[in-house]
PDB file of C-alpha atoms in Angstrom:
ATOM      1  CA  UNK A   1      46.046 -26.945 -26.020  1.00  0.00           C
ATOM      2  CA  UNK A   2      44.532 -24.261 -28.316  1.00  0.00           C
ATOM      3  CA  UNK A   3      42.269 -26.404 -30.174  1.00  0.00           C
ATOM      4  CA  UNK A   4      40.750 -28.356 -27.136  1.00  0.00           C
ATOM      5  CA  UNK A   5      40.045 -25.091 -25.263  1.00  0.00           C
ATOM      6  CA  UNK A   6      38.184 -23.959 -28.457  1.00  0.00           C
ATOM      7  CA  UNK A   7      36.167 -26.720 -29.060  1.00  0.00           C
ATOM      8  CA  UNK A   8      35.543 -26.337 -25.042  1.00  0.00           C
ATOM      9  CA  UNK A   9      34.366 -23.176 -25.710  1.00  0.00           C
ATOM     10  CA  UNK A  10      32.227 -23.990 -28.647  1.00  0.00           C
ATOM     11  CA  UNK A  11      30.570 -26.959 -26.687  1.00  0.00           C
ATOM     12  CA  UNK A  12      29.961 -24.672 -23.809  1.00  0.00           C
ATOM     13  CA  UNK A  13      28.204 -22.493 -26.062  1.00  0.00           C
ATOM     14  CA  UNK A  14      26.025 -24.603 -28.004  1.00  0.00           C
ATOM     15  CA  UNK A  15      24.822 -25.986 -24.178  1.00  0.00           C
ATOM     16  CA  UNK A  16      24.034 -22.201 -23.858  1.00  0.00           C
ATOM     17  CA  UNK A  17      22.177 -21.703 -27.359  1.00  0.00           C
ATOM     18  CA  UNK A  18      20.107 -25.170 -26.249  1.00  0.00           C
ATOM     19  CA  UNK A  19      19.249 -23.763 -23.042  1.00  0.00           C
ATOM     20  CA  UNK A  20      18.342 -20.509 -24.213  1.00  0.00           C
ATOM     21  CA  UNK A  21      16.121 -21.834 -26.492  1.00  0.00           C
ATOM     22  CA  UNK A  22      14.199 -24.417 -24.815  1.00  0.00           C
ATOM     23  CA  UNK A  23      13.409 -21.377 -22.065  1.00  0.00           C
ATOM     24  CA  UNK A  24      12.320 -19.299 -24.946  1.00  0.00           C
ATOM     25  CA  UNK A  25      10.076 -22.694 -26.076  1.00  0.00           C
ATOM     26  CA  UNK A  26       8.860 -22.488 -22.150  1.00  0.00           C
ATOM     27  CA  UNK A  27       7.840 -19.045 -21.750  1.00  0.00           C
ATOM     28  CA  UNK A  28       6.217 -18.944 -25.440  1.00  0.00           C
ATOM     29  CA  UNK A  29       4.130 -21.595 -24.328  1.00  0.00           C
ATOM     30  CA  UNK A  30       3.146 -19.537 -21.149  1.00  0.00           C
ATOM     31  CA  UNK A  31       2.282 -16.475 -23.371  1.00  0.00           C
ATOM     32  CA  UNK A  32       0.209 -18.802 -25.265  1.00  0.00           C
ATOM     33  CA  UNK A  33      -1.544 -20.281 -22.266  1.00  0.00           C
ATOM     34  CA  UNK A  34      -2.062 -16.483 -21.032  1.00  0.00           C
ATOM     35  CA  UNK A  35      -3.959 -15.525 -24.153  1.00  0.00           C
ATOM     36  CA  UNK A  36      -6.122 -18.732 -24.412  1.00  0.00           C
ATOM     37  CA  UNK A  37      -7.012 -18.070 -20.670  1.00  0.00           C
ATOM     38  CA  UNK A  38      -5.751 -21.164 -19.401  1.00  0.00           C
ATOM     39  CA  UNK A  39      -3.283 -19.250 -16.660  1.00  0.00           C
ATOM     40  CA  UNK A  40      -5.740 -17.898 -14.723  1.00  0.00           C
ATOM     41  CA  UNK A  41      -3.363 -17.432 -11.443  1.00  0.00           C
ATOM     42  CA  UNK A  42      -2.323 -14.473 -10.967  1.00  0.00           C
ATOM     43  CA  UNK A  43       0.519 -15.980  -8.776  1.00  0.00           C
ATOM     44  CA  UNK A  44       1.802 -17.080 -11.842  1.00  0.00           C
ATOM     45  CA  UNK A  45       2.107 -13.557 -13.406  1.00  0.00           C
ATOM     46  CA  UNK A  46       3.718 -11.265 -10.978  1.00  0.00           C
ATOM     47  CA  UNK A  47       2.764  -7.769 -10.973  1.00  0.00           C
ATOM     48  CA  UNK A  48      -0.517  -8.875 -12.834  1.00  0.00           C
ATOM     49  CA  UNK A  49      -3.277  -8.153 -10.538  1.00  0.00           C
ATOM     50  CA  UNK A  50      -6.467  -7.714 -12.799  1.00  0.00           C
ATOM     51  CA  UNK A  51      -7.447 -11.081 -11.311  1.00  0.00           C
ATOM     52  CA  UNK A  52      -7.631  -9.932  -7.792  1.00  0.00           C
ATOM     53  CA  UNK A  53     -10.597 -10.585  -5.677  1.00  0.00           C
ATOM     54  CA  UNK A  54     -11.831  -8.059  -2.628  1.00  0.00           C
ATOM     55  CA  UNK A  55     -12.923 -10.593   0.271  1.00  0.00           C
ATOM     56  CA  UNK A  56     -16.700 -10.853   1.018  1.00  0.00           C
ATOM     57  CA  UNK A  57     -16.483  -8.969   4.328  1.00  0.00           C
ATOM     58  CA  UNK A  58     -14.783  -6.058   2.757  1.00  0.00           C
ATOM     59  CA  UNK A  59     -17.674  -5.717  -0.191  1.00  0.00           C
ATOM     60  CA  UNK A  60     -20.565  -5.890   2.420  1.00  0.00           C
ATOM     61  CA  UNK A  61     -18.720  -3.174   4.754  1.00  0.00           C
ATOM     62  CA  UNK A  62     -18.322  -0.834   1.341  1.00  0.00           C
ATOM     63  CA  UNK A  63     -21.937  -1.242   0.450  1.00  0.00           C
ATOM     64  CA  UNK A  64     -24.177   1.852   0.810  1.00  0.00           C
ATOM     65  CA  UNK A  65     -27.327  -0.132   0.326  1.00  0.00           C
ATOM     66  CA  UNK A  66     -26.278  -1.920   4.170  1.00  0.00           C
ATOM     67  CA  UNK A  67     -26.470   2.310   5.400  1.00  0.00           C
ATOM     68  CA  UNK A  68     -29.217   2.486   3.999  1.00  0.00           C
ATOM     69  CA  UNK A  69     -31.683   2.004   6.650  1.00  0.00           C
ATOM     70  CA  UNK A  70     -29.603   3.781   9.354  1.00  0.00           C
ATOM     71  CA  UNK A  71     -29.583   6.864   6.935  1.00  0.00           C
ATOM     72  CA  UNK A  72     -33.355   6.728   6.261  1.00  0.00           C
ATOM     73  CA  UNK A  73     -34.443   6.222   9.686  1.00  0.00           C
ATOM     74  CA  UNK A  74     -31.880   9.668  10.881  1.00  0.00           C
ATOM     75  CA  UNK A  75     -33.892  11.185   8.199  1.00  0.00           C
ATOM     76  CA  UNK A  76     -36.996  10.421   9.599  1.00  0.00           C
ATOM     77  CA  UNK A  77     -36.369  11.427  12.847  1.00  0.00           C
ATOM     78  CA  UNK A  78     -34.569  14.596  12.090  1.00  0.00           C
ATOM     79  CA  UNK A  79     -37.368  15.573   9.524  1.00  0.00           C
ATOM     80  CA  UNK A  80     -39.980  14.608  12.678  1.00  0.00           C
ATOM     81  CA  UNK A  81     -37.750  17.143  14.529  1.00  0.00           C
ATOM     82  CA  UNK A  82     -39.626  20.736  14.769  1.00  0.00           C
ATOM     83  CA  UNK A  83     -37.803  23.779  13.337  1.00  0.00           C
ATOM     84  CA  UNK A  84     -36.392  25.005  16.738  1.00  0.00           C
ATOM     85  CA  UNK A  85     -35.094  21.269  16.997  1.00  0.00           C
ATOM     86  CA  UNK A  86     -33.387  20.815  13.876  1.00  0.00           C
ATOM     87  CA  UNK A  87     -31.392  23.893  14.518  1.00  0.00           C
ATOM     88  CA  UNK A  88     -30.281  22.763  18.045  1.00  0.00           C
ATOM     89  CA  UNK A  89     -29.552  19.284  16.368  1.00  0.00           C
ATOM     90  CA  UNK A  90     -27.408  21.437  13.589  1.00  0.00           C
ATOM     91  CA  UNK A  91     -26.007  23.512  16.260  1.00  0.00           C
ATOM     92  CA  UNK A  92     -24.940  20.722  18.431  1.00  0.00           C
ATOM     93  CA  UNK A  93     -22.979  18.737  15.310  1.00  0.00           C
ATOM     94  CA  UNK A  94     -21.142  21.718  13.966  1.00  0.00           C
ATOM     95  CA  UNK A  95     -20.076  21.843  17.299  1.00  0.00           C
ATOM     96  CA  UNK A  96     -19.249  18.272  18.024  1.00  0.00           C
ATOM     97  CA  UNK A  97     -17.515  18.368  14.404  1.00  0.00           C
ATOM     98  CA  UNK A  98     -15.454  21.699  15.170  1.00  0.00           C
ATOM     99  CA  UNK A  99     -13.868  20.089  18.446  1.00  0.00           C
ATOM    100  CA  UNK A 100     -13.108  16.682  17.002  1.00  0.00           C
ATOM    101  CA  UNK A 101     -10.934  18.905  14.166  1.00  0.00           C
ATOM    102  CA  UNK A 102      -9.646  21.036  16.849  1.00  0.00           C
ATOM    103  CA  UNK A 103      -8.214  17.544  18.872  1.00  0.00           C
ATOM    104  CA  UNK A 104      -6.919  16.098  15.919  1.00  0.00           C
ATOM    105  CA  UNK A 105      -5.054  19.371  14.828  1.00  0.00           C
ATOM    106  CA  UNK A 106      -4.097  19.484  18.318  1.00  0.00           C
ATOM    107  CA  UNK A 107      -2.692  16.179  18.168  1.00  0.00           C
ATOM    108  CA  UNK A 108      -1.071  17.178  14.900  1.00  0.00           C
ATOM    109  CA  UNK A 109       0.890  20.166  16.649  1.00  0.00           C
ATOM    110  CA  UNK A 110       2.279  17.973  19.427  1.00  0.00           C
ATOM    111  CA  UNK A 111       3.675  15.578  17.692  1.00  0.00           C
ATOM    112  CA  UNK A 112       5.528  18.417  15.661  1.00  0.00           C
ATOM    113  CA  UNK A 113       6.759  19.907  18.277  1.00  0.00           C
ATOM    114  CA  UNK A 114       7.894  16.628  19.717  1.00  0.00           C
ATOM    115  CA  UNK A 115       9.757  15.470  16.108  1.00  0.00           C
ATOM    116  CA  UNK A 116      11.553  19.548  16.258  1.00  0.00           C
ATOM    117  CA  UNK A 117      12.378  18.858  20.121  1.00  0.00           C
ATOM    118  CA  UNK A 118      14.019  15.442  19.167  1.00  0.00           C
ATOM    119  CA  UNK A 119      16.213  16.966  16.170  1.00  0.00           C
ATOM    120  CA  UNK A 120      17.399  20.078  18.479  1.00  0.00           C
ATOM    121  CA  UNK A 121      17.826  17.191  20.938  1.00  0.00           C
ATOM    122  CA  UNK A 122      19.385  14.954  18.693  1.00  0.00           C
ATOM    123  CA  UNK A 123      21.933  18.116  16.848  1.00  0.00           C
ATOM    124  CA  UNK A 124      22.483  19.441  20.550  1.00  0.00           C
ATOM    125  CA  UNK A 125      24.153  16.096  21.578  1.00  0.00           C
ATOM    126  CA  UNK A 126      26.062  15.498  18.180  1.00  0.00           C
ATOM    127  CA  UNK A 127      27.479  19.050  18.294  1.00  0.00           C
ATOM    128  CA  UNK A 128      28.087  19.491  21.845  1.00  0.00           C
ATOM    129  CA  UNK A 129      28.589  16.317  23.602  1.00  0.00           C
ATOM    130  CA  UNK A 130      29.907  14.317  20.975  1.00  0.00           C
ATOM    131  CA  UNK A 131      32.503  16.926  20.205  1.00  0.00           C
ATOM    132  CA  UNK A 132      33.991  17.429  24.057  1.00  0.00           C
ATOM    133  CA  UNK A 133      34.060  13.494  24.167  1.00  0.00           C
ATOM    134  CA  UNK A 134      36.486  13.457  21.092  1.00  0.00           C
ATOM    135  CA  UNK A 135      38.872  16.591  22.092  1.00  0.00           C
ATOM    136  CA  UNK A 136      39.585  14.698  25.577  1.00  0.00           C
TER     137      UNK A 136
END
């Protein structure tokens, strides 16, 4: 009973050792591949994403050269402006720029608020109502 559980065991384990090294043969052939640049995928290689490619539409949005001409004709005009004009036109966008900040900090507050309302909310409930419902 001894002996044929052994030699089970020692089968078992040479399957093992075979296995082992035929996916050792497999993945040394991959690293291989890798360095010759024949695995170009970079689905193949997880986490390996030196290979990755930013779409068309995304490299013509991130170009400066396509804001260009918008930037050189405000240039223009504001340079055409007179001196009274660019002030009024600096005036104007510190403005503009001052209440845009003040709405988004604005916006900022509220929802604070609202997230401190829902926890007092929230602890009010689990102290208070929570608690009567299991003394009854």
């Amino acid at each position: 009973m001894k002996s044929s559980n052994n030699s089970n065991w020692q089968q078992r384990l040479q399957e093992l050792e075979a296995e082992v090294n035929q996916t050792a043969g497999q993945s040394s052939e991959q690293n291989q591949r890798q360095t010759n640049g024949q695995n170009n995928n970079p689905e193949s290689t997880p986490g390996n994403y030196t290979n990755y490619t930013i779409p068309e539409e995304l490299k013509a949005m991130a170009n400066p050269a396509r804001y260009q001409p918008l930037l050189d004709r405000t240039l223009v005009w504001f340079n055409a402006l007179p001196q009274v004009g660019k002030i009024a036109v600096v005036v104007v966008g510190a403005f503009v720029t001052f209440s845009v900040l003040r709405s988004v900090l604005q916006l900022v507050a509220a929802i604070a608020s609202l997230a401190i309302l829902g926890v007092l909310l929230y602890l009010g409930y689990k102290f208070l109502v929570a608690n009567q419902i299991t003394d009854k």
